[in-house]
Coordinates of C-alpha atoms in Angstrom, one line a residue:
Chain R
D1154 CA 33.8 28.7 -54.2
V1155 CA 33.5 29.3 -50.6
K1156 CA 32.3 32.5 -49.2
V1157 CA 31.8 34.4 -46.0
T1158 CA 30.4 38.0 -46.4
Q1159 CA 29.9 40.6 -43.9
S1160 CA 27.4 43.5 -44.3
S1161 CA 29.8 46.5 -44.0
R1162 CA 33.6 47.1 -44.6
Y1163 CA 33.6 50.2 -42.7
L1164 CA 30.9 51.6 -40.1
V1165 CA 30.9 54.7 -38.0
K1166 CA 28.3 55.0 -35.1
R1167 CA 27.6 57.2 -32.1
T1168 CA 27.8 56.3 -28.6
G1169 CA 24.6 54.6 -27.4
E1170 CA 23.5 53.6 -30.8
K1171 CA 22.4 49.9 -31.3
V1172 CA 24.6 48.4 -34.0
F1173 CA 24.0 45.2 -36.1
L1174 CA 26.9 43.4 -37.8
E1175 CA 25.9 40.8 -40.1
C1176 CA 27.5 37.7 -41.4
V1177 CA 26.4 35.2 -44.2
Q1178 CA 28.0 32.2 -45.3
D1179 CA 27.1 30.0 -48.3
M1180 CA 28.6 26.7 -47.3
D1181 CA 25.8 25.3 -45.3
H1182 CA 27.9 25.0 -42.3
E1183 CA 26.6 24.7 -38.7
N1184 CA 29.3 26.6 -37.0
M1185 CA 29.9 30.4 -37.1
F1186 CA 32.1 32.8 -35.1
W1187 CA 32.6 36.3 -34.2
Y1188 CA 36.0 37.5 -33.3
R1189 CA 37.2 41.1 -32.4
Q1190 CA 40.7 42.2 -33.4
D1191 CA 42.7 44.9 -31.7
P1192 CA 46.4 45.8 -32.1
G1193 CA 48.7 43.9 -29.9
L1194 CA 45.9 41.5 -28.8
G1195 CA 45.3 39.3 -31.7
L1196 CA 41.9 38.1 -32.4
R1197 CA 39.5 37.2 -29.5
L1198 CA 36.3 35.1 -29.7
I1199 CA 33.3 37.1 -28.8
Y1200 CA 30.4 34.5 -29.5
F1201 CA 29.9 31.5 -31.5
S1202 CA 27.1 29.4 -32.7
Y1203 CA 26.9 25.6 -33.5
D1204 CA 23.3 25.6 -34.8
V1205 CA 20.3 27.8 -35.6
K1206 CA 19.0 29.4 -32.4
M1207 CA 22.0 28.3 -30.5
K1208 CA 24.7 30.6 -29.2
E1209 CA 27.7 30.3 -26.8
K1210 CA 29.8 33.0 -25.1
G1211 CA 33.3 33.4 -26.1
D1212 CA 36.2 35.0 -24.2
I1213 CA 34.9 38.4 -24.3
P1214 CA 31.0 38.5 -24.7
E1215 CA 30.3 41.6 -22.4
G1216 CA 28.5 44.4 -24.3
Y1217 CA 27.5 41.9 -27.1
S1218 CA 24.7 39.7 -28.1
V1219 CA 24.0 37.5 -31.1
S1220 CA 21.2 36.2 -33.2
R1221 CA 21.1 33.2 -35.4
E1222 CA 17.6 32.8 -36.9
K1223 CA 18.8 31.0 -40.1
K1224 CA 21.7 28.7 -40.6
E1225 CA 23.5 30.9 -43.1
R1226 CA 23.2 34.2 -41.1
F1227 CA 24.8 35.1 -37.8
S1228 CA 24.5 38.7 -36.5
L1229 CA 26.5 40.5 -33.8
I1230 CA 24.6 43.1 -31.9
L1231 CA 25.9 46.0 -29.9
E1232 CA 22.9 46.9 -27.8
S1233 CA 24.5 50.4 -26.7
A1234 CA 27.7 51.1 -28.6
S1235 CA 30.5 52.4 -26.5
T1236 CA 33.9 53.9 -27.6
N1237 CA 35.8 50.9 -26.4
Q1238 CA 34.0 48.7 -28.8
T1239 CA 35.8 50.5 -31.7
S1240 CA 37.6 47.7 -33.4
M1241 CA 37.9 45.4 -36.3
Y1242 CA 35.2 42.5 -36.3
L1243 CA 35.7 39.4 -38.1
C1244 CA 33.3 36.6 -38.9
A1245 CA 34.4 33.1 -39.5
S1246 CA 32.9 29.8 -40.5
P1247 CA 34.9 26.6 -40.4
G1248 CA 34.8 24.1 -43.2
R1249 CA 34.0 20.4 -43.1
G1250 CA 37.6 19.5 -43.2
A1251 CA 39.9 19.8 -40.2
D1252 CA 42.1 22.2 -42.1
T1253 CA 39.7 24.9 -43.2
Q1254 CA 38.6 28.0 -41.5
Y1255 CA 36.9 30.8 -43.7
F1256 CA 36.8 34.4 -42.7
G1257 CA 34.8 37.3 -43.9
P1258 CA 36.4 40.5 -45.2
G1259 CA 35.9 42.1 -41.7
T1260 CA 34.1 45.3 -40.4
R1261 CA 36.1 48.2 -39.2
L1262 CA 33.7 49.8 -36.5
T1263 CA 34.4 53.3 -35.2
V1264 CA 32.2 54.4 -32.3
L1265 CA 32.3 58.1 -31.7
Chain L
A95 CA 45.0 27.0 -20.5
Q96 CA 45.7 27.1 -24.2
K97 CA 47.8 29.7 -25.6
I98 CA 49.6 30.8 -28.7
T99 CA 52.7 32.9 -28.5
Q100 CA 54.3 35.1 -31.1
T101 CA 57.3 36.9 -29.7
Q102 CA 58.3 38.9 -32.8
P103 CA 56.0 42.1 -33.0
G104 CA 57.8 43.0 -36.3
M105 CA 60.3 41.5 -38.7
F106 CA 62.2 43.0 -41.7
V107 CA 63.5 40.9 -44.6
Q108 CA 65.0 41.7 -48.0
E109 CA 63.2 40.7 -51.1
K110 CA 64.1 37.3 -52.4
E111 CA 65.4 36.1 -48.8
A112 CA 63.8 33.6 -46.7
V113 CA 62.2 34.5 -43.2
T114 CA 61.0 32.6 -40.2
L115 CA 58.2 33.8 -38.2
D116 CA 58.0 32.2 -34.8
C117 CA 55.0 30.6 -32.9
T118 CA 55.0 28.6 -29.8
Y119 CA 51.8 27.0 -28.5
D120 CA 50.7 25.5 -25.0
T121 CA 48.1 22.8 -24.8
S122 CA 47.4 19.6 -22.9
D123 CA 45.3 18.2 -25.6
Q124 CA 46.6 15.5 -27.9
S125 CA 44.7 16.4 -31.0
Y126 CA 44.9 20.0 -32.3
G127 CA 45.4 21.9 -35.3
L128 CA 47.7 24.8 -36.2
F129 CA 47.0 27.6 -38.8
W130 CA 48.9 30.5 -40.2
Y131 CA 47.0 33.4 -41.6
K132 CA 48.2 36.6 -43.5
Q133 CA 46.4 39.8 -43.0
P134 CA 47.3 42.5 -45.4
S135 CA 46.3 46.1 -44.9
S136 CA 42.9 45.5 -46.5
G137 CA 42.0 43.5 -43.2
E138 CA 41.0 40.1 -44.8
M139 CA 42.4 37.1 -43.2
I140 CA 44.1 34.8 -45.7
F141 CA 44.6 31.1 -45.0
L142 CA 48.3 30.1 -45.6
I143 CA 48.8 26.7 -44.2
Y144 CA 47.6 24.1 -41.7
Q145 CA 49.4 21.5 -39.6
G146 CA 47.5 18.8 -37.7
S147 CA 49.0 17.5 -34.5
Y148 CA 49.3 13.9 -35.9
D149 CA 50.8 14.9 -39.1
E150 CA 54.3 13.5 -39.4
Q151 CA 55.4 15.7 -42.3
N152 CA 55.8 19.4 -42.1
A153 CA 53.0 21.1 -44.1
T154 CA 54.1 23.1 -47.3
E155 CA 52.1 25.3 -49.5
G156 CA 54.1 26.8 -52.4
R157 CA 56.6 29.3 -50.8
Y158 CA 55.1 28.6 -47.4
S159 CA 56.2 25.9 -45.1
L160 CA 55.6 25.1 -41.4
N161 CA 58.4 24.0 -39.2
F162 CA 56.5 21.8 -36.8
Q163 CA 58.4 20.6 -33.7
K164 CA 56.0 18.9 -31.5
A165 CA 58.3 18.2 -28.7
R166 CA 59.1 21.8 -28.4
K167 CA 55.6 22.9 -29.1
S168 CA 56.6 25.2 -31.9
A169 CA 55.0 25.8 -35.3
N170 CA 57.2 28.4 -37.1
L171 CA 56.3 29.7 -40.6
V172 CA 59.0 29.8 -43.2
I173 CA 58.5 32.0 -46.3
S174 CA 61.1 31.4 -48.9
A175 CA 62.0 34.0 -51.5
S176 CA 60.0 36.9 -50.0
Q177 CA 58.2 39.2 -52.3
L178 CA 57.1 42.7 -51.7
G179 CA 53.5 41.5 -51.5
D180 CA 54.4 39.4 -48.4
S181 CA 54.3 42.6 -46.4
A182 CA 51.6 42.0 -43.9
M183 CA 50.5 40.9 -40.5
Y184 CA 50.9 37.3 -39.9
F185 CA 48.9 35.3 -37.2
C186 CA 49.5 31.8 -35.8
A187 CA 46.3 30.1 -34.4
M188 CA 45.4 26.9 -32.8
R189 CA 42.2 25.1 -33.0
E190 CA 40.9 23.6 -29.9
A191 CA 40.4 20.0 -29.7
N192 CA 36.7 18.8 -30.8
T193 CA 35.8 22.3 -31.5
D194 CA 36.3 24.8 -34.2
K195 CA 37.3 27.6 -32.0
L196 CA 40.6 29.4 -32.8
I197 CA 43.1 30.8 -30.4
F198 CA 45.3 33.5 -31.9
G199 CA 48.6 34.9 -31.1
T200 CA 49.3 38.6 -31.1
G201 CA 50.8 38.6 -34.7
T202 CA 53.9 39.5 -36.3
R203 CA 54.2 42.4 -38.8
L204 CA 56.5 41.4 -41.6
Q205 CA 57.9 44.0 -43.9
V206 CA 59.7 43.2 -47.1
F207 CA 62.0 45.7 -48.6
P208 CA 63.7 45.8 -52.0

């Protein structure tokens, strides 16, 4: 069964901390995506990766960076967390078929 | 620019009734895909149904059907025989041509009452 997992369901951090959100997929897929979800705004794409060591900016990359050292793992990094990064973060990995897109369970991050 | 519009922030429906959630999209691409996801309060995104732009038949998955009107650029989700467990946020999304990036609407919160 297809699976996308995220390292934490809930996370509380302080302003200025470095935060790592990890996503792992077991489907051997090339593509992985990080989205951010805020009420009234839907999901917005932060960064994505089409291959190991490769990354592309999405629509709202400011304040974030990513790392993809291995095919199955895609990390989202907040170099210096700020309160406006309090949000729900969702990782996704599309399947091989046109009709498949798998999401992780999400991480609710609160920055105090 | 590509865009998904969901104009209903919230909807109410009585159990066992059918409900339609609206979604319109804007794209100049000929090839695209349309998705509907359900997000319960737990936060996970649950895939419901998919429609390809070249599919001539409307997609159906159990109680879910997608009313695809290409000329009007609409992809409404129809849930038949609503259940209390259908209460959730529902998102319409479009996959960009030749990529796997999804563009989401702002969502519709559906509440099913007894």
